[in-house]
Structures are given as structure tokens and as C-alpha cells.
Amino acid sequence: MKTQAKKIIVVGQIVSTELYGLGRGVVCSINGEQSQYGQDTNVNGVIRQGGGNAKFDIAFFNGERSRFIPECILRSAQWSIHEEVATVDAVKMAIEYTDVITEKKAEEEKLERERFSQEKERVKNLPEYKLLQTDDLGAKGVAINIRKELKAAHPKVKFSVRKRDYDCVYIGWTDGPTEKQVREITDKYKYGRFDAMQDMYEDNSSPFNEVFGGAKYVLTERARSDALIKKALEIALEKYGCELITEECNVEAYHKGKLNNFRCDFFYHGLSHEIHIIAQNLVL
């Protein structure tokens, strides 16, 4: 049961919050005095709730530990101060449990650092990467390394690999390998991703990035020649027949956008979209 925000908080007080998935916990230490115990004050006709000067250490039942939480935070709407007060022994057990969890996490982090270091050494000595440079790990160096890998994998294709802005590499080419085939090489150079749900970029550097470099954004764009579009139209004709793919469905009509809304009664997004789908997986 939630208690009144004005009530004095004591060691053993059960509190809870939904922030960061912390849940319920117990106050295990109080530093400083609780000014007016959160009493409301009238300032020029405006009622304000006093924050207090005390700071609290809280041991959460999920094993997390928060230290020096200001009284104004603990008494805010995002926290609940419950009526229950744990015994001294219960508080001690909660503290010991958080200590165990902290030590366990520290050990896991140490092991992860060791695994990361071992993987860096393994990747560095792989024969397929022996031509890659390791001295320039920024976007410029990434562009150089990508260019080397693409040239080795697809020697007959001319790629344009350029650094864009501060931390972006752009790769462009015509026909040749599909975007999926190129990304099998280039994706490992991205050291993070943009999380649209949280509207933020998440860094996640890999051992490969630590050795051969990485960039926030590695963009690919495959251009399609007239020959590739013509081949895609021929495949569409073979698949759907001349009743749907008529004589007016040609390369020129595709480029002029005349096929964008062509036979939308059959092709949900128009014939141009269907040609795009065929072409993106087509290699001449």
C-alpha cells in the first residue's frame, strides 16, 4: 500500500518504481536530513512540494542497487513509498543479495572482455583479411578496406566507395552482384544501428570493427542498366504472359514512370514495383 508522500522515510521502508524495470526495493541507508518531510509550501500563491536534502541508498529485489537518490526524486510521481517497513535482518539480506549480483556481473563483464580480446586476435589473423589495413579505423579507412574486399570478391565490377560526411560510407555500382551479396561484405563494417522505436543510435562495436574499422552508416545503392531492366521485363512477360505485359511495357516506359500505375488491378503497387522486385535479385 502506498503511503503519503509527506511521511518521514526510514531505513527498511519499501519503495518501488517502474523506471528502468527496477520494481520494488528497500531503503538501506539515509544520508542527510529530510527537510520538512516533503511538506507543501506556499510560494506566491503557488503550492510547491518540498524536495528535502536527504539522499537514499536503495537495494532492489531484482539485485540492482541505487545510491544517493535525492529525496525530491524519491517523493516524485514516478516513485511509490509503501507502508511496509522491512526488518533489520531483511535489509541486511537485501544488501548482501545486491553485492552478490554486483560481483557476478563484474565477473561476467571480465569474461566478456577476455572473449572480446581473444576474438580480436583471431579476426586479425584470418587469411581472408590479410590485405586490409588496421592503422586508419575511421570512415576513410573503412572505405579503403571495403574497396579492397569488393575488388577481391567481384573483380569485374566497378564500385564507387566514398566517405560521406563524418561517419558514413557510401557504396554504389551498376548491375553486378545484388545488394544482398554486397551487404554480406559491407554490413560487418557497421558498428551500430539506428533504433527507430527509441529514436536513437545504438553503438555495438565488434572485434572486427576494433581491428579493421567501422562507421555508423554504411549505405549501398545498386543502379540498374537498361539491359538489366529489359531482362526483368522479359522475365515478367514469361511469368505473367502477354495479356498483362503488353508491347507498351518497355525500358523507356519504365524510366519515364509510365509503368508505376500500370495494371494496379493486378499488381498491387504497379508493374514498376514488380520489375524492381525481379531486378533486385537478377544478375546478368
PDB file of C-alpha atoms in Angstrom, residues 102-222:
ATOM      1  CA  THR A 102      27.204  -6.985  -8.484  1.00  0.00           C
ATOM      2  CA  GLU A 103      30.126  -9.399  -8.124  1.00  0.00           C
ATOM      3  CA  LYS A 104      28.528 -11.811 -10.580  1.00  0.00           C
ATOM      4  CA  LYS A 105      28.031  -9.052 -13.159  1.00  0.00           C
ATOM      5  CA  ALA A 106      31.615  -7.876 -12.695  1.00  0.00           C
ATOM      6  CA  GLU A 107      32.887 -11.410 -13.322  1.00  0.00           C
ATOM      7  CA  GLU A 108      30.684 -11.786 -16.406  1.00  0.00           C
ATOM      8  CA  GLU A 109      31.938  -8.465 -17.754  1.00  0.00           C
ATOM      9  CA  LYS A 110      35.529  -9.561 -17.179  1.00  0.00           C
ATOM     10  CA  LEU A 111      34.938 -12.818 -19.064  1.00  0.00           C
ATOM     11  CA  GLU A 112      33.231 -10.908 -21.878  1.00  0.00           C
ATOM     12  CA  ARG A 113      36.221  -8.557 -22.179  1.00  0.00           C
ATOM     13  CA  GLU A 114      38.538 -11.564 -22.358  1.00  0.00           C
ATOM     14  CA  ARG A 115      36.392 -13.224 -25.048  1.00  0.00           C
ATOM     15  CA  PHE A 116      36.266  -9.949 -26.981  1.00  0.00           C
ATOM     16  CA  SER A 117      40.058  -9.632 -26.836  1.00  0.00           C
ATOM     17  CA  GLN A 118      40.559 -13.234 -27.981  1.00  0.00           C
ATOM     18  CA  GLU A 119      38.143 -12.738 -30.869  1.00  0.00           C
ATOM     19  CA  LYS A 120      40.013  -9.576 -31.924  1.00  0.00           C
ATOM     20  CA  GLU A 121      43.233 -11.556 -32.128  1.00  0.00           C
ATOM     21  CA  ARG A 122      41.548 -14.359 -34.089  1.00  0.00           C
ATOM     22  CA  VAL A 123      39.959 -11.969 -36.599  1.00  0.00           C
ATOM     23  CA  LYS A 124      43.192 -10.052 -37.016  1.00  0.00           C
ATOM     24  CA  ASN A 125      44.993 -13.220 -38.165  1.00  0.00           C
ATOM     25  CA  LEU A 126      42.333 -14.547 -40.565  1.00  0.00           C
ATOM     26  CA  PRO A 127      43.913 -15.044 -44.024  1.00  0.00           C
ATOM     27  CA  GLU A 128      40.944 -13.513 -45.879  1.00  0.00           C
ATOM     28  CA  TYR A 129      41.619 -10.184 -44.171  1.00  0.00           C
ATOM     29  CA  LYS A 130      45.392 -10.080 -44.632  1.00  0.00           C
ATOM     30  CA  LEU A 131      45.186  -7.245 -47.210  1.00  0.00           C
ATOM     31  CA  LEU A 132      43.068  -4.976 -45.013  1.00  0.00           C
ATOM     32  CA  GLN A 133      44.646  -2.049 -43.207  1.00  0.00           C
ATOM     33  CA  THR A 134      44.452  -1.582 -39.457  1.00  0.00           C
ATOM     34  CA  ASP A 135      46.053   1.823 -38.967  1.00  0.00           C
ATOM     35  CA  ASP A 136      43.113   4.051 -40.005  1.00  0.00           C
ATOM     36  CA  LEU A 137      39.906   2.892 -38.311  1.00  0.00           C
ATOM     37  CA  GLY A 138      37.728   5.871 -39.256  1.00  0.00           C
ATOM     38  CA  ALA A 139      35.334   6.154 -42.208  1.00  0.00           C
ATOM     39  CA  LYS A 140      38.224   6.851 -44.592  1.00  0.00           C
ATOM     40  CA  GLY A 141      39.974   3.629 -43.600  1.00  0.00           C
ATOM     41  CA  VAL A 142      36.680   1.719 -43.769  1.00  0.00           C
ATOM     42  CA  ALA A 143      36.173   2.926 -47.360  1.00  0.00           C
ATOM     43  CA  ILE A 144      39.654   1.677 -48.277  1.00  0.00           C
ATOM     44  CA  ASN A 145      39.057  -1.746 -46.716  1.00  0.00           C
ATOM     45  CA  ILE A 146      35.610  -2.155 -48.281  1.00  0.00           C
ATOM     46  CA  ARG A 147      37.050  -1.260 -51.678  1.00  0.00           C
ATOM     47  CA  LYS A 148      39.709  -3.959 -51.261  1.00  0.00           C
ATOM     48  CA  GLU A 149      37.192  -6.625 -50.247  1.00  0.00           C
ATOM     49  CA  LEU A 150      34.751  -5.819 -53.048  1.00  0.00           C
ATOM     50  CA  LYS A 151      37.511  -5.828 -55.653  1.00  0.00           C
ATOM     51  CA  ALA A 152      38.654  -9.259 -54.473  1.00  0.00           C
ATOM     52  CA  ALA A 153      35.112 -10.677 -54.424  1.00  0.00           C
ATOM     53  CA  HIS A 154      33.845  -9.057 -57.659  1.00  0.00           C
ATOM     54  CA  PRO A 155      36.872  -8.118 -59.790  1.00  0.00           C
ATOM     55  CA  LYS A 156      34.851  -7.366 -62.950  1.00  0.00           C
ATOM     56  CA  VAL A 157      32.534  -4.835 -61.279  1.00  0.00           C
ATOM     57  CA  LYS A 158      33.411  -1.159 -60.821  1.00  0.00           C
ATOM     58  CA  PHE A 159      32.405   0.041 -57.362  1.00  0.00           C
ATOM     59  CA  SER A 160      32.286   3.601 -56.120  1.00  0.00           C
ATOM     60  CA  VAL A 161      33.222   3.572 -52.428  1.00  0.00           C
ATOM     61  CA  ARG A 162      33.308   7.009 -50.846  1.00  0.00           C
ATOM     62  CA  LYS A 163      33.378   8.547 -47.409  1.00  0.00           C
ATOM     63  CA  ARG A 164      30.355  10.787 -46.822  1.00  0.00           C
ATOM     64  CA  ASP A 165      30.189  13.293 -44.001  1.00  0.00           C
ATOM     65  CA  TYR A 166      31.999  12.391 -40.785  1.00  0.00           C
ATOM     66  CA  ASP A 167      30.954   8.792 -40.182  1.00  0.00           C
ATOM     67  CA  CYS A 168      29.260   7.454 -43.287  1.00  0.00           C
ATOM     68  CA  VAL A 169      30.489   5.327 -46.207  1.00  0.00           C
ATOM     69  CA  TYR A 170      28.517   5.074 -49.458  1.00  0.00           C
ATOM     70  CA  ILE A 171      28.910   2.196 -51.945  1.00  0.00           C
ATOM     71  CA  GLY A 172      27.419   2.422 -55.449  1.00  0.00           C
ATOM     72  CA  TRP A 173      27.649   0.179 -58.523  1.00  0.00           C
ATOM     73  CA  THR A 174      25.693  -0.837 -61.632  1.00  0.00           C
ATOM     74  CA  ASP A 175      24.284  -4.347 -62.183  1.00  0.00           C
ATOM     75  CA  GLY A 176      26.837  -6.879 -60.968  1.00  0.00           C
ATOM     76  CA  PRO A 177      26.152  -8.536 -57.579  1.00  0.00           C
ATOM     77  CA  THR A 178      22.884  -7.966 -55.758  1.00  0.00           C
ATOM     78  CA  GLU A 179      22.670  -5.628 -52.766  1.00  0.00           C
ATOM     79  CA  LYS A 180      22.347  -8.669 -50.526  1.00  0.00           C
ATOM     80  CA  GLN A 181      25.611 -10.087 -51.849  1.00  0.00           C
ATOM     81  CA  VAL A 182      27.410  -6.773 -51.326  1.00  0.00           C
ATOM     82  CA  ARG A 183      25.994  -6.320 -47.832  1.00  0.00           C
ATOM     83  CA  GLU A 184      27.385  -9.714 -46.863  1.00  0.00           C
ATOM     84  CA  ILE A 185      30.734  -7.948 -47.146  1.00  0.00           C
ATOM     85  CA  THR A 186      29.884  -4.402 -46.030  1.00  0.00           C
ATOM     86  CA  ASP A 187      27.496  -4.944 -43.097  1.00  0.00           C
ATOM     87  CA  LYS A 188      30.266  -6.056 -40.753  1.00  0.00           C
ATOM     88  CA  TYR A 189      31.758  -2.551 -41.014  1.00  0.00           C
ATOM     89  CA  LYS A 190      28.705  -1.012 -39.308  1.00  0.00           C
ATOM     90  CA  TYR A 191      29.392  -0.670 -35.601  1.00  0.00           C
ATOM     91  CA  GLY A 192      25.831   0.019 -34.565  1.00  0.00           C
ATOM     92  CA  ARG A 193      22.301   0.583 -35.716  1.00  0.00           C
ATOM     93  CA  PHE A 194      19.576   3.193 -35.513  1.00  0.00           C
ATOM     94  CA  ASP A 195      16.704   2.188 -33.215  1.00  0.00           C
ATOM     95  CA  ALA A 196      13.604   3.863 -34.665  1.00  0.00           C
ATOM     96  CA  MET A 197      11.498   2.852 -31.643  1.00  0.00           C
ATOM     97  CA  GLN A 198      13.748   4.804 -29.266  1.00  0.00           C
ATOM     98  CA  ASP A 199      14.836   7.367 -31.888  1.00  0.00           C
ATOM     99  CA  MET A 200      18.500   6.844 -31.072  1.00  0.00           C
ATOM    100  CA  TYR A 201      21.642   5.253 -32.479  1.00  0.00           C
ATOM    101  CA  GLU A 202      22.976   2.234 -30.578  1.00  0.00           C
ATOM    102  CA  ASP A 203      26.731   1.636 -30.689  1.00  0.00           C
ATOM    103  CA  ASN A 204      27.715  -2.017 -30.793  1.00  0.00           C
ATOM    104  CA  SER A 205      31.324  -2.238 -31.895  1.00  0.00           C
ATOM    105  CA  SER A 206      32.510  -5.743 -32.783  1.00  0.00           C
ATOM    106  CA  PRO A 207      36.008  -7.285 -32.592  1.00  0.00           C
ATOM    107  CA  PHE A 208      36.171  -6.850 -36.379  1.00  0.00           C
ATOM    108  CA  ASN A 209      35.462  -3.108 -36.025  1.00  0.00           C
ATOM    109  CA  GLU A 210      38.161  -2.787 -33.382  1.00  0.00           C
ATOM    110  CA  VAL A 211      40.715  -4.272 -35.782  1.00  0.00           C
ATOM    111  CA  PHE A 212      39.633  -3.102 -39.249  1.00  0.00           C
ATOM    112  CA  GLY A 213      37.424  -0.106 -38.502  1.00  0.00           C
ATOM    113  CA  GLY A 214      33.761   0.772 -38.573  1.00  0.00           C
ATOM    114  CA  ALA A 215      31.334   3.535 -39.451  1.00  0.00           C
ATOM    115  CA  LYS A 216      27.913   4.474 -38.138  1.00  0.00           C
ATOM    116  CA  TYR A 217      26.325   4.252 -41.571  1.00  0.00           C
ATOM    117  CA  VAL A 218      27.373   2.008 -44.457  1.00  0.00           C
ATOM    118  CA  LEU A 219      24.968   2.638 -47.343  1.00  0.00           C
ATOM    119  CA  THR A 220      24.633   0.600 -50.532  1.00  0.00           C
ATOM    120  CA  GLU A 221      22.890   1.501 -53.784  1.00  0.00           C
ATOM    121  CA  ARG A 222      22.765  -0.703 -56.862  1.00  0.00           C
TER     122      ARG A 222
END
